[in-house]
Amino acid sequence: GAVVSQHPSRVICKSGTSVKIECRSLDFQATTMFWYRQFPKQSLMLMATSNEGSKATYEQGVEKDKFLINHASLTLSTLTVTSAHPEDSSFYICSARMRSAPNNEQFFGPGTRLTVL
Amino acid sequence: RKEVEQDPGPFNVPEGATVAFNCTYSNSASQSFFWYRQDCRKEPKLLMSVYSSGNEDGRFTAQLNRASQYISLLIRDSKLSDSATYLCGGGRTALIFGKGTTLSVSS
């Protein structure tokens, strides 16, 4: 149980294009999903918290108009990187928290490696 | 001060060694704490939850000290397969992670 998928696993795009990343909880309902970004040899940086049916909460310094988050159902959250630039190249990882998780455990998707040329 | 701090290492140990990692956190409102393991270019995998009463799972023992705001992970009888980066994370809703501690176990 507690499987989280992400799609695509890898994307290469040209500067100025938009990229959509999907995060799905496959065998549980996730009231809350989280989006992180990780640069090489760096920590996982929390970007935003996504709650089903409501607006995402963004961390300080993360532009909400650039990183659009939609959490349309209890099993799907999407992150759209709009007008991507080379500095947006990173490893984007989502995590999901089970509705019934007693200890706030989060389970991570396999990540999406974004390269912007 | 960063919210969660870890010694990045690397810790280089021989097989069979016992190794301990510590992690400190600054947000006293944090309620949940975990250790995750991350292999190179992969996503973090949940290793274990951390409680004040301690949590043991085979060769791994995790402990939370709320008074001092630190979390520890003890690995006994290290295996080659334990080589990875270990992330500690804590928070109320979202988890904030340290940079990770790199462990390299050699034969």
Coordinates of N, CA and C in Angstrom, one line a residue:
Chain A
G1 N 0.8 -1.2 0.0 CA 0.0 0.0 0.0 C 0.8 1.2 0.0
A2 N 0.2 2.4 0.0 CA 0.8 3.7 0.0 C 1.7 3.9 -1.2
V3 N 1.2 3.7 -2.3 CA 2.0 4.0 -3.6 C 1.6 5.3 -4.2
V4 N 2.6 6.1 -4.5 CA 2.4 7.4 -5.1 C 3.1 7.3 -6.5
S5 N 2.4 7.7 -7.5 CA 3.1 7.8 -8.8 C 3.2 9.2 -9.3
Q6 N 4.2 9.4 -10.2 CA 4.3 10.7 -10.8 C 4.6 10.5 -12.3
H7 N 4.1 11.5 -13.1 CA 4.2 11.4 -14.5 C 4.4 12.8 -15.1
P8 N 5.4 13.1 -15.9 CA 6.4 12.1 -16.4 C 7.5 11.9 -15.5
S9 N 8.3 10.9 -15.7 CA 9.5 10.7 -14.8 C 10.6 11.7 -15.2
R10 N 10.6 12.0 -16.5 CA 11.7 12.9 -17.0 C 11.1 13.7 -18.1
V11 N 11.5 15.0 -18.1 CA 11.1 15.8 -19.2 C 12.2 16.8 -19.6
I12 N 12.4 17.0 -20.9 CA 13.3 18.0 -21.4 C 12.5 19.0 -22.2
C13 N 12.6 20.2 -22.0 CA 11.8 21.2 -22.7 C 12.6 22.4 -23.1
K14 N 12.1 23.2 -24.0 CA 12.7 24.5 -24.3 C 12.3 25.6 -23.4
S15 N 13.2 26.5 -23.2 CA 12.9 27.7 -22.4 C 11.6 28.4 -22.9
G16 N 10.8 28.7 -21.9 CA 9.5 29.5 -22.3 C 8.3 28.6 -22.4
T17 N 8.5 27.3 -22.4 CA 7.3 26.4 -22.5 C 6.8 26.0 -21.1
S18 N 5.6 25.5 -21.0 CA 5.1 25.1 -19.7 C 5.1 23.6 -19.6
V19 N 5.3 23.1 -18.4 CA 5.4 21.7 -18.2 C 4.4 21.3 -17.1
K20 N 3.7 20.2 -17.3 CA 2.7 19.8 -16.3 C 3.2 18.4 -15.7
I21 N 3.2 18.4 -14.4 CA 3.6 17.1 -13.7 C 2.4 16.6 -12.9
E22 N 2.1 15.4 -13.0 CA 1.0 14.8 -12.3 C 1.5 13.9 -11.1
C23 N 0.7 14.0 -10.0 CA 1.0 13.2 -8.8 C -0.2 12.5 -8.4
R24 N -0.2 11.1 -8.4 CA -1.3 10.4 -8.0 C -1.1 9.4 -6.9
S25 N -2.0 9.3 -6.0 CA -2.0 8.3 -4.9 C -2.8 7.1 -5.5
L26 N -2.1 6.0 -5.6 CA -2.7 4.9 -6.3 C -3.7 4.0 -5.5
D27 N -3.4 3.9 -4.2 CA -4.1 2.9 -3.4 C -4.6 3.5 -2.1
F28 N -4.7 4.9 -2.1 CA -5.2 5.5 -0.9 C -5.7 6.9 -1.3
Q29 N -6.5 7.5 -0.4 CA -7.0 8.8 -0.6 C -6.1 9.8 0.1
A30 N -5.7 10.8 -0.6 CA -4.7 11.8 0.0 C -5.4 13.1 0.1
T31 N -5.8 13.5 1.3 CA -6.4 14.8 1.5 C -5.4 15.9 1.2
T32 N -4.1 15.6 1.5 CA -3.1 16.6 1.3 C -1.9 16.1 0.5
M33 N -1.4 16.8 -0.4 CA -0.2 16.4 -1.1 C 0.7 17.6 -1.0
F34 N 2.0 17.3 -1.2 CA 3.0 18.3 -1.0 C 4.0 18.2 -2.2
W35 N 4.4 19.4 -2.6 CA 5.4 19.5 -3.7 C 6.7 20.0 -3.2
Y36 N 7.7 19.2 -3.6 CA 9.1 19.6 -3.2 C 10.0 19.7 -4.4
R37 N 11.1 20.4 -4.2 CA 12.1 20.5 -5.3 C 13.4 20.2 -4.7
Q38 N 14.3 19.5 -5.5 CA 15.6 19.2 -4.9 C 16.6 19.4 -6.0
F39 N 17.5 20.3 -5.7 CA 18.7 20.6 -6.6 C 19.8 19.6 -6.2
P40 N 20.7 19.3 -7.1 CA 21.8 18.4 -6.8 C 22.5 18.6 -5.5
K41 N 22.7 17.6 -4.7 CA 23.4 17.6 -3.4 C 22.7 18.6 -2.4
Q42 N 21.5 18.9 -2.7 CA 20.8 19.9 -1.8 C 19.6 19.1 -1.1
S43 N 19.0 19.8 -0.1 CA 17.9 19.3 0.6 C 16.6 19.3 -0.2
L44 N 15.7 18.5 0.2 CA 14.3 18.7 -0.4 C 13.7 20.0 0.1
M45 N 13.3 20.9 -0.8 CA 12.8 22.1 -0.4 C 11.3 22.1 -0.7
L46 N 10.5 22.4 0.4 CA 9.0 22.4 0.3 C 8.6 23.6 -0.6
M47 N 7.8 23.3 -1.6 CA 7.4 24.4 -2.4 C 6.0 24.8 -2.0
A48 N 5.1 23.8 -1.9 CA 3.7 24.2 -1.6 C 3.0 23.0 -1.0
T49 N 1.9 23.3 -0.3 CA 1.0 22.3 0.2 C -0.3 22.3 -0.5
S50 N -0.8 21.2 -1.0 CA -1.9 21.2 -1.9 C -3.1 20.4 -1.2
N51 N -4.2 21.1 -0.9 CA -5.3 20.4 -0.3 C -6.4 20.3 -1.3
E52 N -7.1 19.1 -1.3 CA -8.1 18.8 -2.2 C -9.2 19.8 -2.1
G53 N -9.6 20.3 -3.3 CA -10.7 21.3 -3.3 C -10.4 22.7 -2.9
S54 N -9.2 23.0 -2.5 CA -8.9 24.4 -2.1 C -7.6 24.8 -2.7
K55 N -7.3 26.1 -2.5 CA -6.1 26.7 -3.1 C -4.9 26.1 -2.4
A56 N -3.8 26.0 -3.1 CA -2.5 25.6 -2.5 C -1.9 26.7 -1.6
T57 N -1.2 26.2 -0.6 CA -0.4 27.2 0.2 C 1.0 27.1 -0.2
Y58 N 1.6 28.2 -0.6 CA 2.9 28.3 -1.1 C 3.9 28.7 0.0
E59 N 5.1 28.2 -0.1 CA 6.1 28.6 0.8 C 6.7 29.9 0.4
Q60 N 7.3 30.6 1.3 CA 7.9 31.9 1.0 C 8.9 31.8 -0.1
G61 N 8.8 32.7 -1.0 CA 9.8 32.7 -2.1 C 9.4 31.9 -3.3
V62 N 8.3 31.1 -3.2 CA 7.8 30.3 -4.4 C 6.7 31.1 -5.0
E63 N 6.9 31.4 -6.3 CA 5.9 32.2 -7.1 C 4.7 31.4 -7.4
K64 N 3.5 31.7 -6.9 CA 2.3 30.9 -7.2 C 1.9 31.0 -8.6
D65 N 2.2 32.1 -9.3 CA 1.8 32.3 -10.7 C 2.7 31.5 -11.6
K66 N 3.9 31.2 -11.1 CA 4.8 30.4 -12.0 C 4.6 28.9 -11.7
F67 N 4.3 28.5 -10.5 CA 4.1 27.1 -10.2 C 2.7 26.9 -9.8
L68 N 1.9 26.5 -10.8 CA 0.4 26.4 -10.6 C 0.1 25.0 -10.1
I69 N -0.6 25.0 -9.0 CA -1.0 23.7 -8.4 C -2.5 23.5 -8.4
N70 N -2.9 22.3 -8.9 CA -4.4 22.0 -8.9 C -4.5 20.7 -8.2
H71 N -5.4 20.6 -7.2 CA -5.7 19.3 -6.5 C -7.2 19.0 -6.7
A72 N -7.5 18.4 -7.8 CA -8.9 18.3 -8.3 C -9.6 17.2 -7.6
S73 N -8.8 16.2 -7.1 CA -9.5 15.0 -6.5 C -8.6 14.5 -5.3
L74 N -9.2 13.5 -4.6 CA -8.4 13.0 -3.5 C -7.2 12.1 -3.9
T75 N -7.1 11.9 -5.2 CA -6.0 11.1 -5.7 C -5.1 11.7 -6.7
L76 N -5.3 13.0 -7.0 CA -4.5 13.7 -8.1 C -4.2 15.1 -7.7
S77 N -3.0 15.4 -7.8 CA -2.5 16.8 -7.8 C -1.6 17.1 -8.9
T78 N -1.7 18.3 -9.5 CA -0.8 18.6 -10.7 C 0.0 19.9 -10.4
L79 N 1.2 19.9 -10.8 CA 2.1 21.0 -10.7 C 2.4 21.5 -12.2
T80 N 2.1 22.7 -12.5 CA 2.5 23.2 -13.8 C 3.5 24.3 -13.7
V81 N 4.7 24.0 -14.3 CA 5.8 25.0 -14.3 C 5.5 25.9 -15.5
T82 N 5.1 27.1 -15.4 CA 4.8 27.9 -16.5 C 6.1 28.7 -17.0
S83 N 6.2 28.9 -18.3 CA 7.3 29.6 -18.8 C 8.6 29.2 -18.2
A84 N 8.9 27.9 -18.3 CA 10.1 27.4 -17.7 C 11.4 28.0 -18.2
H85 N 12.3 28.2 -17.3 CA 13.6 28.7 -17.7 C 14.7 27.7 -17.2
P86 N 15.9 27.8 -17.7 CA 17.0 26.8 -17.2 C 17.1 26.7 -15.7
E87 N 16.9 27.8 -15.0 CA 17.1 27.8 -13.5 C 16.0 27.0 -12.9
D88 N 14.9 26.6 -13.6 CA 13.9 25.8 -13.1 C 14.2 24.3 -13.2
S89 N 15.3 24.0 -13.9 CA 15.7 22.6 -14.0 C 16.0 22.0 -12.6
S90 N 15.4 20.9 -12.3 CA 15.5 20.4 -10.9 C 14.8 19.0 -10.9
F91 N 14.8 18.4 -9.7 CA 14.1 17.2 -9.4 C 12.8 17.6 -8.6
Y92 N 11.7 17.4 -9.2 CA 10.4 17.8 -8.5 C 9.8 16.5 -8.0
I93 N 9.5 16.5 -6.7 CA 9.0 15.3 -6.1 C 7.7 15.7 -5.3
C94 N 6.7 14.9 -5.5 CA 5.5 15.1 -4.7 C 5.4 14.1 -3.6
S95 N 4.7 14.4 -2.5 CA 4.4 13.4 -1.5 C 2.9 13.5 -1.1
A96 N 2.4 12.4 -0.6 CA 1.0 12.4 -0.2 C 0.8 11.9 1.2
R97 N -0.1 12.5 1.8 CA -0.4 12.0 3.2 C -1.8 11.3 3.2
M98 N -1.8 10.1 3.8 CA -3.0 9.4 3.8 C -4.1 10.1 4.7
R99 N -5.3 10.0 4.3 CA -6.4 10.6 5.0 C -6.4 10.0 6.5
S100 N -6.1 8.7 6.6 CA -6.2 8.1 7.9 C -4.8 7.9 8.6
A101 N -3.8 8.6 8.1 CA -2.5 8.4 8.7 C -2.4 8.9 10.1
P102 N -2.1 8.0 11.0 CA -2.1 8.4 12.4 C -0.9 9.3 12.8
N103 N 0.2 9.2 12.1 CA 1.4 9.9 12.5 C 1.9 10.9 11.5
N104 N 1.0 11.2 10.6 CA 1.4 12.2 9.6 C 2.4 11.7 8.6
E105 N 2.5 10.4 8.4 CA 3.5 9.9 7.4 C 3.2 10.4 6.0
Q106 N 4.2 10.7 5.3 CA 4.1 11.1 3.9 C 4.8 10.1 3.0
F107 N 4.2 9.8 1.9 CA 4.9 8.9 0.9 C 5.2 9.6 -0.3
F108 N 6.3 9.4 -0.8 CA 6.8 10.2 -2.0 C 6.6 9.5 -3.3
G109 N 6.3 10.3 -4.3 CA 6.4 9.7 -5.7 C 7.8 9.6 -6.1
P110 N 8.0 9.0 -7.3 CA 9.3 8.7 -7.8 C 10.1 9.9 -8.3
G111 N 9.4 11.1 -8.4 CA 10.0 12.3 -8.8 C 10.0 12.5 -10.3
T112 N 10.1 13.7 -10.7 CA 10.2 14.1 -12.1 C 11.4 15.0 -12.3
R113 N 12.3 14.5 -13.2 CA 13.5 15.3 -13.5 C 13.3 16.2 -14.6
L114 N 13.3 17.5 -14.4 CA 13.0 18.5 -15.4 C 14.3 19.2 -15.8
T115 N 14.5 19.2 -17.1 CA 15.7 19.9 -17.7 C 15.1 20.9 -18.7
V116 N 15.4 22.1 -18.5 CA 15.0 23.2 -19.4 C 16.2 23.7 -20.2
L117 N 16.1 23.6 -21.5 CA 17.2 24.0 -22.3 C 17.2 25.5 -22.6
Chain B
R1 N 18.9 30.6 11.1 CA 19.1 29.2 11.4 C 18.1 28.4 10.6
K2 N 18.6 27.3 10.0 CA 17.8 26.4 9.2 C 16.8 25.7 10.1
E3 N 15.7 25.4 9.6 CA 14.7 24.7 10.4 C 15.1 23.3 10.9
V4 N 15.7 22.6 10.0 CA 16.2 21.2 10.3 C 17.7 21.1 9.9
E5 N 18.5 20.8 10.8 CA 20.0 20.7 10.4 C 20.5 19.3 10.7
Q6 N 21.3 18.9 9.8 CA 22.0 17.6 9.9 C 23.4 17.7 9.5
D7 N 24.3 16.9 10.1 CA 25.7 16.8 9.6 C 25.7 16.1 8.3
P8 N 26.2 16.7 7.2 CA 26.1 16.0 5.9 C 27.0 14.9 5.7
G9 N 28.0 14.7 6.6 CA 28.9 13.6 6.5 C 29.9 13.9 5.4
P10 N 30.5 13.0 4.6 CA 30.0 11.6 4.7 C 30.5 10.8 5.9
F11 N 29.8 9.8 6.3 CA 30.2 8.9 7.3 C 30.7 7.6 6.5
N12 N 31.9 7.3 6.6 CA 32.5 6.1 6.0 C 32.8 5.1 7.0
V13 N 32.1 4.0 7.0 CA 32.2 3.0 8.1 C 32.4 1.6 7.4
P14 N 33.1 0.7 8.1 CA 33.2 -0.7 7.6 C 31.9 -1.5 7.9
E15 N 31.7 -2.5 7.2 CA 30.6 -3.4 7.5 C 30.6 -3.9 8.9
G16 N 29.4 -4.0 9.5 CA 29.4 -4.4 10.9 C 29.5 -3.3 11.9
A17 N 29.8 -2.1 11.5 CA 30.0 -1.0 12.4 C 28.6 -0.5 12.9
T18 N 28.6 0.2 14.0 CA 27.5 0.9 14.5 C 27.7 2.4 14.2
V19 N 26.7 3.0 13.7 CA 26.8 4.4 13.3 C 25.6 5.2 13.8
A20 N 25.8 6.4 14.2 CA 24.7 7.2 14.8 C 24.6 8.6 14.0
F21 N 23.4 9.0 13.7 CA 23.2 10.3 13.1 C 22.3 11.1 14.0
N22 N 22.6 12.4 14.0 CA 21.7 13.3 14.8 C 21.2 14.4 13.9
C23 N 20.1 15.0 14.3 CA 19.4 16.0 13.5 C 18.8 16.9 14.6
T24 N 18.9 18.2 14.3 CA 18.3 19.2 15.3 C 17.2 20.0 14.5
Y25 N 16.2 20.4 15.2 CA 15.1 21.1 14.6 C 14.8 22.4 15.4
S26 N 14.4 23.4 14.8 CA 14.2 24.7 15.5 C 12.7 25.0 15.8
N27 N 11.8 24.4 15.1 CA 10.4 24.7 15.3 C 9.8 23.8 16.4
S28 N 9.6 24.4 17.6 CA 9.2 23.6 18.7 C 7.7 23.1 18.5
A29 N 7.0 23.7 17.5 CA 5.6 23.3 17.3 C 5.6 22.1 16.4
S30 N 6.7 21.6 15.9 CA 6.7 20.4 15.1 C 6.2 19.2 15.9
Q31 N 5.3 18.4 15.3 CA 4.7 17.3 16.0 C 5.2 15.9 15.5
S32 N 5.5 15.8 14.2 CA 5.8 14.5 13.7 C 7.2 14.5 13.1
F33 N 7.9 13.4 13.4 CA 9.3 13.3 12.9 C 9.5 11.9 12.3
F34 N 10.4 12.0 11.3 CA 10.6 10.7 10.5 C 12.1 10.7 10.1
W35 N 12.5 9.5 9.8 CA 13.8 9.3 9.1 C 13.4 8.7 7.7
Y36 N 13.9 9.3 6.7 CA 13.8 8.7 5.3 C 15.2 8.4 4.8
R37 N 15.2 7.4 3.9 CA 16.4 7.0 3.2 C 16.2 7.4 1.7
Q38 N 17.3 8.1 1.2 CA 17.2 8.4 -0.2 C 18.5 7.9 -0.9
D39 N 18.3 7.1 -1.9 CA 19.3 6.6 -2.8 C 19.6 7.6 -3.9
C40 N 20.8 7.5 -4.5 CA 21.1 8.5 -5.5 C 20.1 8.6 -6.6
R41 N 19.6 9.9 -6.9 CA 18.7 10.2 -8.0 C 17.4 9.5 -7.8
K42 N 17.0 9.1 -6.6 CA 15.7 8.4 -6.4 C 14.9 9.3 -5.3
E43 N 13.7 8.9 -5.2 CA 12.8 9.6 -4.2 C 13.1 9.1 -2.8
P44 N 12.8 9.8 -1.7 CA 13.0 9.4 -0.4 C 12.0 8.2 -0.1
K45 N 12.5 7.3 0.7 CA 11.6 6.2 1.2 C 11.5 6.3 2.7
L46 N 10.4 6.1 3.2 CA 10.2 6.2 4.6 C 10.9 5.0 5.3
L47 N 11.8 5.4 6.3 CA 12.5 4.4 7.0 C 11.8 4.1 8.3
M48 N 11.5 5.1 9.1 CA 10.8 4.9 10.3 C 10.3 6.2 10.9
S49 N 9.3 6.1 11.7 CA 8.8 7.3 12.5 C 9.6 7.4 13.7
V50 N 9.6 8.6 14.3 CA 10.4 8.9 15.5 C 9.5 9.3 16.6
Y51 N 9.7 8.6 17.8 CA 8.8 9.0 18.9 C 9.7 9.3 20.1
S52 N 9.2 10.0 21.1 CA 9.9 10.3 22.3 C 10.3 9.0 23.1
S53 N 9.4 8.0 22.9 CA 9.6 6.7 23.6 C 10.6 5.8 22.9
G54 N 11.0 6.3 21.7 CA 12.0 5.5 20.9 C 11.2 4.5 20.0
N55 N 11.9 4.2 18.9 CA 11.3 3.3 18.0 C 12.4 2.4 17.4
E56 N 12.2 1.1 17.5 CA 13.3 0.2 17.0 C 12.7 -0.7 16.0
D57 N 13.4 -0.9 14.9 CA 13.0 -1.7 13.8 C 14.2 -2.5 13.3
G58 N 14.4 -3.7 13.8 CA 15.6 -4.5 13.5 C 16.9 -3.8 13.9
R59 N 17.7 -3.5 13.0 CA 19.0 -2.9 13.3 C 18.9 -1.4 13.5
F60 N 17.7 -0.8 13.3 CA 17.6 0.7 13.3 C 16.8 1.1 14.5
T61 N 17.3 2.1 15.2 CA 16.7 2.7 16.4 C 16.6 4.2 16.2
A62 N 15.4 4.7 16.4 CA 15.2 6.2 16.3 C 14.7 6.7 17.6
Q63 N 15.2 7.9 17.9 CA 14.8 8.5 19.2 C 14.5 10.0 19.0
L64 N 13.5 10.5 19.7 CA 13.2 12.0 19.7 C 13.5 12.5 21.1
N65 N 14.2 13.6 21.2 CA 14.4 14.3 22.4 C 13.7 15.7 22.3
R66 N 12.5 15.9 22.8 CA 11.8 17.1 22.5 C 12.5 18.3 23.3
A67 N 13.0 18.0 24.5 CA 13.5 19.1 25.3 C 14.7 19.7 24.6
S68 N 15.5 18.9 24.0 CA 16.7 19.4 23.3 C 16.5 19.6 21.8
Q69 N 15.3 19.2 21.4 CA 14.9 19.4 19.9 C 15.9 18.7 19.0
Y70 N 16.2 17.4 19.3 CA 17.0 16.7 18.4 C 16.4 15.3 18.2
I71 N 16.8 14.7 17.0 CA 16.3 13.4 16.6 C 17.6 12.6 16.3
S72 N 17.6 11.3 16.6 CA 18.7 10.5 16.4 C 18.3 9.2 15.6
L73 N 19.3 8.7 14.9 CA 19.1 7.4 14.2 C 20.3 6.6 14.5
L74 N 20.2 5.4 15.0 CA 21.3 4.5 15.2 C 21.1 3.3 14.3
I75 N 22.2 2.9 13.6 CA 22.2 1.8 12.8 C 23.3 0.8 13.3
R76 N 22.8 -0.4 13.6 CA 23.8 -1.4 14.2 C 24.1 -2.4 13.1
D77 N 25.3 -3.0 13.2 CA 25.7 -4.0 12.2 C 25.5 -3.6 10.8
S78 N 26.1 -2.5 10.4 CA 25.9 -1.9 9.1 C 26.2 -2.9 8.0
K79 N 25.3 -2.8 7.0 CA 25.5 -3.6 5.8 C 25.9 -2.7 4.6
L80 N 26.4 -3.3 3.6 CA 26.8 -2.5 2.4 C 25.5 -1.8 1.8
S81 N 24.4 -2.5 1.9 CA 23.2 -2.0 1.4 C 22.6 -0.8 2.1
D82 N 23.2 -0.5 3.3 CA 22.8 0.7 4.1 C 23.3 2.0 3.5
S83 N 24.3 1.9 2.6 CA 24.9 3.1 2.0 C 23.8 3.9 1.2
A84 N 23.6 5.1 1.7 CA 22.5 6.0 1.1 C 22.6 7.3 1.9
T85 N 21.7 8.2 1.5 CA 21.6 9.5 2.3 C 20.4 9.4 3.2
Y86 N 20.6 9.7 4.4 CA 19.5 9.6 5.4 C 19.0 11.0 5.7
L87 N 17.7 11.2 5.5 CA 17.1 12.5 5.7 C 16.2 12.5 6.9
C88 N 16.3 13.5 7.8 CA 15.4 13.6 8.9 C 14.4 14.7 8.5
G89 N 13.2 14.5 8.9 CA 12.1 15.4 8.6 C 11.2 15.6 9.7
G90 N 10.7 16.8 9.9 CA 9.7 17.1 11.0 C 8.8 18.2 10.6
G91 N 7.7 18.3 11.3 CA 6.7 19.3 11.0 C 5.4 19.1 11.7
R92 N 4.4 20.0 11.4 CA 3.1 19.9 11.9 C 2.2 19.2 10.8
T93 N 2.3 19.8 9.6 CA 1.5 19.3 8.5 C 2.6 18.9 7.4
A94 N 3.1 19.8 6.7 CA 4.2 19.5 5.8 C 5.5 19.2 6.6
L95 N 6.3 18.3 6.0 CA 7.5 18.0 6.6 C 8.7 18.8 6.0
I96 N 9.5 19.3 6.9 CA 10.7 20.1 6.5 C 11.9 19.1 6.7
F97 N 12.7 19.1 5.7 CA 13.8 18.1 5.8 C 15.2 18.8 5.9
G98 N 16.1 18.1 6.6 CA 17.5 18.5 6.6 C 18.1 18.1 5.3
K99 N 19.4 18.5 5.1 CA 20.1 18.3 3.9 C 20.4 16.8 3.7
G100 N 20.4 16.0 4.7 CA 20.7 14.6 4.6 C 22.1 14.3 5.1
T101 N 22.3 13.1 5.6 CA 23.6 12.6 6.0 C 23.9 11.5 5.1
T102 N 25.1 11.5 4.5 CA 25.5 10.5 3.6 C 26.3 9.4 4.3
L103 N 25.9 8.2 4.2 CA 26.5 7.0 4.8 C 27.1 6.1 3.7
S104 N 28.4 5.8 3.8 CA 29.0 4.8 2.9 C 29.6 3.7 3.7
V105 N 29.1 2.5 3.5 CA 29.5 1.3 4.2 C 30.4 0.5 3.2
S106 N 31.6 0.2 3.7 CA 32.5 -0.5 2.8 C 32.9 -1.9 3.4
S107 N 33.3 -2.8 2.5 CA 33.6 -4.2 3.0 C 35.1 -4.2 3.4

